[in-house]
Amino acid sequence: MKLRYINIELNRALVNLDYVAEFDYRARFMCNYLSRKVRLLHFETDGTFNMISIDLGGTSKIDIVPLDVLKVCLPFNKEEYDKLDDKERVIFFASKFREGFRQAAKYKDIPLEGLFNLLAEFESNDFKHTWIAKNRIFREHNLRVILNCDFNQYDFHLNVEIYQWSSKTLLCSGTVIRTLPDEVFFDHLFKDVYINMDRIIITEFLDYDFIQIDLFEALKGHFVYSFCKCPKHLDEDMWNDSIASLLEPVHF
């Protein structure tokens, strides 16, 4: 069993659930970053856990809990946390990750140095969590289309950049998806990109056409997109509700 997930959360018994939800949203981009990076370490655990989870405000002893989680409890001071600005908050999360990893290493064999290096690398990049989801070249159209992801304390957004391939000139760009900062809201919304006649199509996780960008407008430097119609054999209400949620302002 390999170590695949890193998590931090606020104990639900400590404060009201709205406060817990906001805390977890703020920290989620760091959990996602560290989970993605820790998988590159290919660290084999002793078979009892594949996640390290840090429970702030919890009082139980360090232990293995369902499902395959090495759980570490650390203290939490709400008054001090509430005074933090955006930058200080991220530094606070990083400090709690470091302390949690130190405690976990006393109980189980974990890649402590590797985890510290991941945090240091993240900090050196100003804690920016961005990645390229797709980078496609369409030679017949002389185009390169890049899907860029940006995940932070406040939201996730998927940006599209459309280049003339031969000259590497940026023709246009725009944001097509913006959600709350948690994978549950966006992981299923995009998978691949292709060109069909006069449209650049972004598919969702089941490979259905989900977002379409006007190709001719893009070639003129204008970013014009819309959502695709629901496939006939899918639930139209669920499809439209998903689109409606993406058109609403993101706030929590």
Short mmCIF file of C-alpha atoms in Angstrom, two decimals:
data_model
loop_
_atom_site.label_atom_id
_atom_site.label_comp_id
_atom_site.label_asym_id
_atom_site.label_seq_id
_atom_site.Cartn_x
_atom_site.Cartn_y
_atom_site.Cartn_z
CA MET A 1 0.00 0.00 0.00
CA LYS A 2 1.47 3.35 -1.06
CA LEU A 3 1.07 6.73 0.60
CA ARG A 4 -1.31 8.62 -1.68
CA TYR A 5 -3.22 11.21 0.31
CA ILE A 6 -2.40 14.12 2.62
CA ASN A 7 -5.16 15.89 4.50
CA ILE A 8 -5.76 18.55 7.12
CA GLU A 9 -9.13 19.38 8.66
CA LEU A 10 -10.75 21.08 11.59
CA ASN A 11 -12.39 18.88 14.21
CA ARG A 12 -16.17 19.05 13.81
CA ALA A 13 -16.77 19.04 17.57
CA LEU A 14 -14.75 22.21 18.02
CA VAL A 15 -16.88 24.87 16.29
CA ASN A 16 -20.03 25.15 14.16
CA LEU A 17 -20.19 23.33 10.83
CA ASP A 18 -20.15 26.50 8.70
CA TYR A 19 -16.84 27.49 10.28
CA VAL A 20 -15.46 23.98 9.73
CA ALA A 21 -16.54 24.03 6.08
CA GLU A 22 -14.86 27.39 5.44
CA PHE A 23 -11.67 26.22 7.13
CA ASP A 24 -11.60 23.03 5.09
CA TYR A 25 -12.18 24.96 1.85
CA ARG A 26 -9.30 27.31 2.64
CA ALA A 27 -6.92 24.40 3.24
CA ARG A 28 -8.10 22.08 0.49
CA PHE A 29 -5.78 23.35 -2.26
CA MET A 30 -2.77 22.47 -0.10
CA CYS A 31 -4.13 18.99 0.59
CA ASN A 32 -4.62 18.47 -3.13
CA TYR A 33 -1.13 19.72 -3.96
CA LEU A 34 0.58 17.51 -1.37
CA SER A 35 -1.53 14.48 -2.33
CA ARG A 36 -0.55 14.85 -5.97
CA LYS A 37 3.12 15.31 -5.13
CA VAL A 38 3.40 12.57 -2.49
CA ARG A 39 2.36 9.96 -5.06
CA LEU A 40 5.53 10.78 -6.98
CA LEU A 41 7.55 9.56 -3.99
CA HIS A 42 6.13 6.03 -4.46
CA PHE A 43 6.47 5.39 -0.73
CA GLU A 44 5.34 1.96 0.43
CA THR A 45 3.72 2.07 3.87
CA ASP A 46 3.50 -0.89 6.24
CA GLY A 47 0.12 -1.73 4.71
CA THR A 48 -2.04 -0.08 7.38
CA PHE A 49 -2.48 3.38 5.85
CA ASN A 50 -2.41 5.29 2.56
CA MET A 51 -3.31 8.71 4.00
CA ILE A 52 -1.89 11.02 6.63
CA SER A 53 -4.64 13.22 8.05
CA ILE A 54 -4.08 16.03 10.54
CA ASP A 55 -7.06 16.73 12.81
CA LEU A 56 -6.81 20.22 14.31
CA GLY A 57 -8.58 20.48 17.63
CA GLY A 58 -8.87 16.73 18.05
CA THR A 59 -7.84 15.14 21.31
CA SER A 60 -7.48 11.45 20.50
CA LYS A 61 -4.10 9.73 20.36
CA ILE A 62 -2.34 9.17 17.05
CA ASP A 63 -3.77 6.03 15.49
CA ILE A 64 -4.86 4.24 12.33
CA VAL A 65 -8.55 4.95 11.68
CA PRO A 66 -10.93 3.97 8.86
CA LEU A 67 -10.34 3.97 6.01
CA ASP A 68 -6.56 3.33 6.08
CA VAL A 69 -5.81 6.74 7.62
CA LEU A 70 -2.90 7.62 9.87
CA LYS A 71 -4.59 10.30 11.99
CA VAL A 72 -2.65 12.89 13.98
CA CYS A 73 -4.36 15.35 16.35
CA LEU A 74 -2.89 18.81 16.95
CA PRO A 75 -4.17 21.76 19.01
CA PHE A 76 -6.06 24.62 17.38
CA ASN A 77 -6.41 28.18 18.65
CA LYS A 78 -9.44 29.77 16.99
CA GLU A 79 -8.70 33.30 18.21
CA GLU A 80 -5.21 33.26 16.74
CA TYR A 81 -6.38 31.68 13.49
CA ASP A 82 -9.12 34.28 12.99
CA LYS A 83 -6.52 37.07 13.00
CA LEU A 84 -4.57 35.65 10.07
CA ASP A 85 -4.61 37.23 6.63
CA ASP A 86 -4.47 35.18 3.42
CA LYS A 87 -0.69 34.78 3.34
CA GLU A 88 -0.41 34.10 7.06
CA ARG A 89 -3.16 31.50 6.83
CA VAL A 90 -1.24 29.48 4.25
CA ILE A 91 1.93 29.67 6.36
CA PHE A 92 -0.17 28.47 9.30
CA PHE A 93 -1.37 25.45 7.30
CA ALA A 94 2.21 24.65 6.29
CA SER A 95 3.37 24.78 9.91
CA LYS A 96 0.61 22.40 10.95
CA PHE A 97 1.53 20.00 8.15
CA ARG A 98 5.14 20.01 9.31
CA GLU A 99 4.22 19.37 12.93
CA GLY A 100 1.74 16.68 11.93
CA PHE A 101 4.36 14.92 9.83
CA ARG A 102 6.83 15.04 12.73
CA GLN A 103 4.30 13.43 15.05
CA ALA A 104 3.31 10.83 12.45
CA ALA A 105 6.96 9.87 11.97
CA LYS A 106 7.18 8.94 15.66
CA TYR A 107 4.40 6.41 15.18
CA LYS A 108 4.95 5.01 11.69
CA ASP A 109 7.65 4.99 9.06
CA ILE A 110 6.84 7.79 6.63
CA PRO A 111 8.97 9.71 4.05
CA LEU A 112 9.53 12.62 6.45
CA GLU A 113 12.36 14.28 4.53
CA GLY A 114 10.46 13.91 1.28
CA LEU A 115 7.35 15.48 2.78
CA PHE A 116 9.35 18.39 4.17
CA ASN A 117 10.92 18.86 0.73
CA LEU A 118 7.45 18.99 -0.87
CA LEU A 119 6.43 21.74 1.56
CA ALA A 120 9.66 23.64 0.90
CA GLU A 121 9.12 23.39 -2.86
CA PHE A 122 5.54 24.59 -2.47
CA GLU A 123 6.64 27.53 -0.33
CA SER A 124 9.38 28.50 -2.79
CA ASN A 125 6.66 28.82 -5.44
CA ASP A 126 4.65 31.13 -3.17
CA PHE A 127 2.21 28.28 -2.47
CA LYS A 128 0.74 28.48 -5.97
CA HIS A 129 -1.06 25.33 -7.04
CA THR A 130 -1.39 25.39 -10.83
CA TRP A 131 -1.03 22.66 -13.40
CA ILE A 132 -1.68 21.87 -17.05
CA ALA A 133 -4.57 19.46 -17.46
CA LYS A 134 -4.22 19.13 -21.24
CA ASN A 135 -1.85 20.41 -23.88
CA ARG A 136 -3.06 19.48 -27.36
CA ILE A 137 -1.60 20.33 -30.74
CA PHE A 138 -3.96 20.34 -33.74
CA ARG A 139 -1.61 20.60 -36.71
CA GLU A 140 -4.38 20.63 -39.30
CA HIS A 141 -5.67 23.84 -37.71
CA ASN A 142 -2.23 25.21 -36.74
CA LEU A 143 -3.43 25.44 -33.14
CA ARG A 144 -2.29 24.51 -29.67
CA VAL A 145 -4.96 24.39 -26.94
CA ILE A 146 -3.92 24.33 -23.29
CA LEU A 147 -6.20 23.69 -20.31
CA ASN A 148 -4.69 25.33 -17.23
CA CYS A 149 -5.88 24.66 -13.69
CA ASP A 150 -5.57 27.11 -10.79
CA PHE A 151 -6.56 25.93 -7.31
CA ASN A 152 -6.31 28.32 -4.34
CA GLN A 153 -7.91 29.23 -1.02
CA TYR A 154 -10.96 30.78 -2.62
CA ASP A 155 -11.77 28.88 -5.78
CA PHE A 156 -10.74 26.55 -8.57
CA HIS A 157 -10.77 27.75 -12.15
CA LEU A 158 -10.05 26.15 -15.49
CA ASN A 159 -8.50 28.51 -18.02
CA VAL A 160 -8.17 27.85 -21.74
CA GLU A 161 -5.32 29.27 -23.82
CA ILE A 162 -5.45 29.03 -27.61
CA TYR A 163 -2.21 29.56 -29.54
CA GLN A 164 -1.22 29.63 -33.15
CA TRP A 165 1.03 26.60 -33.11
CA SER A 166 3.61 27.64 -35.73
CA SER A 167 4.32 31.09 -34.28
CA LYS A 168 3.46 30.31 -30.64
CA THR A 169 1.29 33.43 -30.66
CA LEU A 170 -1.49 33.55 -28.07
CA LEU A 171 -4.72 34.12 -30.00
CA CYS A 172 -7.10 34.30 -27.04
CA SER A 173 -7.80 32.90 -23.61
CA GLY A 174 -10.56 32.70 -21.03
CA THR A 175 -11.95 31.01 -17.94
CA VAL A 176 -14.61 28.36 -18.61
CA ILE A 177 -15.05 26.76 -15.19
CA ARG A 178 -14.96 28.30 -11.71
CA THR A 179 -16.03 26.37 -8.62
CA LEU A 180 -15.64 26.21 -4.88
CA PRO A 181 -12.15 25.07 -3.80
CA ASP A 182 -12.68 21.33 -3.53
CA GLU A 183 -12.10 18.53 -6.02
CA VAL A 184 -15.63 17.24 -5.55
CA PHE A 185 -16.89 20.27 -7.47
CA PHE A 186 -14.57 20.17 -10.48
CA ASP A 187 -12.84 16.81 -11.00
CA HIS A 188 -15.69 15.46 -13.14
CA LEU A 189 -16.14 18.57 -15.29
CA PHE A 190 -13.26 18.22 -17.74
CA LYS A 191 -11.21 15.43 -19.25
CA ASP A 192 -10.02 16.14 -22.78
CA VAL A 193 -10.15 18.64 -25.63
CA TYR A 194 -10.62 18.15 -29.37
CA ILE A 195 -11.77 20.06 -32.45
CA ASN A 196 -14.96 19.24 -34.30
CA MET A 197 -15.55 21.35 -37.41
CA ASP A 198 -16.08 24.92 -36.14
CA ARG A 199 -15.84 24.17 -32.41
CA ILE A 200 -13.17 23.45 -29.85
CA ILE A 201 -14.76 20.93 -27.50
CA ILE A 202 -13.92 20.21 -23.86
CA THR A 203 -15.31 16.88 -22.67
CA GLU A 204 -16.33 15.93 -19.15
CA PHE A 205 -15.18 12.79 -17.32
CA LEU A 206 -17.48 10.43 -19.25
CA ASP A 207 -16.25 11.91 -22.55
CA TYR A 208 -19.46 13.75 -23.31
CA ASP A 209 -19.12 17.17 -24.96
CA PHE A 210 -19.48 19.73 -22.18
CA ILE A 211 -18.00 23.07 -23.25
CA GLN A 212 -17.68 24.43 -26.77
CA ILE A 213 -15.51 27.32 -27.94
CA ASP A 214 -16.19 29.06 -31.23
CA LEU A 215 -13.20 28.18 -33.41
CA PHE A 216 -13.64 30.96 -35.97
CA GLU A 217 -13.94 33.60 -33.24
CA ALA A 218 -10.85 32.20 -31.53
CA LEU A 219 -8.86 32.55 -34.75
CA LYS A 220 -9.87 36.22 -34.77
CA GLY A 221 -8.72 36.65 -31.18
CA HIS A 222 -12.13 36.48 -29.51
CA PHE A 223 -12.83 33.95 -26.78
CA VAL A 224 -16.47 32.88 -27.08
CA TYR A 225 -17.71 29.77 -25.30
CA SER A 226 -20.95 28.10 -24.27
CA PHE A 227 -22.10 24.87 -22.63
CA CYS A 228 -23.21 21.95 -24.75
CA LYS A 229 -26.70 20.54 -24.71
CA CYS A 230 -27.44 17.50 -22.60
CA PRO A 231 -26.95 14.17 -24.42
CA LYS A 232 -30.33 12.55 -25.04
CA HIS A 233 -29.83 9.53 -22.78
CA LEU A 234 -28.65 11.56 -19.75
CA ASP A 235 -30.74 13.30 -17.08
CA GLU A 236 -31.37 16.77 -18.51
CA ASP A 237 -32.25 18.33 -15.15
CA MET A 238 -29.02 17.15 -13.56
CA TRP A 239 -27.04 18.34 -16.59
CA ASN A 240 -28.63 21.79 -16.52
CA ASP A 241 -28.26 22.07 -12.74
CA SER A 242 -24.55 21.37 -13.11
CA ILE A 243 -24.23 24.14 -15.69
CA ALA A 244 -26.35 26.55 -13.60
CA SER A 245 -24.05 26.04 -10.62
CA LEU A 246 -21.08 27.11 -12.76
CA LEU A 247 -22.83 30.33 -13.73
CA GLU A 248 -23.41 31.37 -10.12
CA PRO A 249 -20.89 33.51 -8.21
CA VAL A 250 -18.47 31.46 -6.11
CA HIS A 251 -18.51 32.42 -2.44
CA PHE A 252 -18.49 30.83 0.99
#
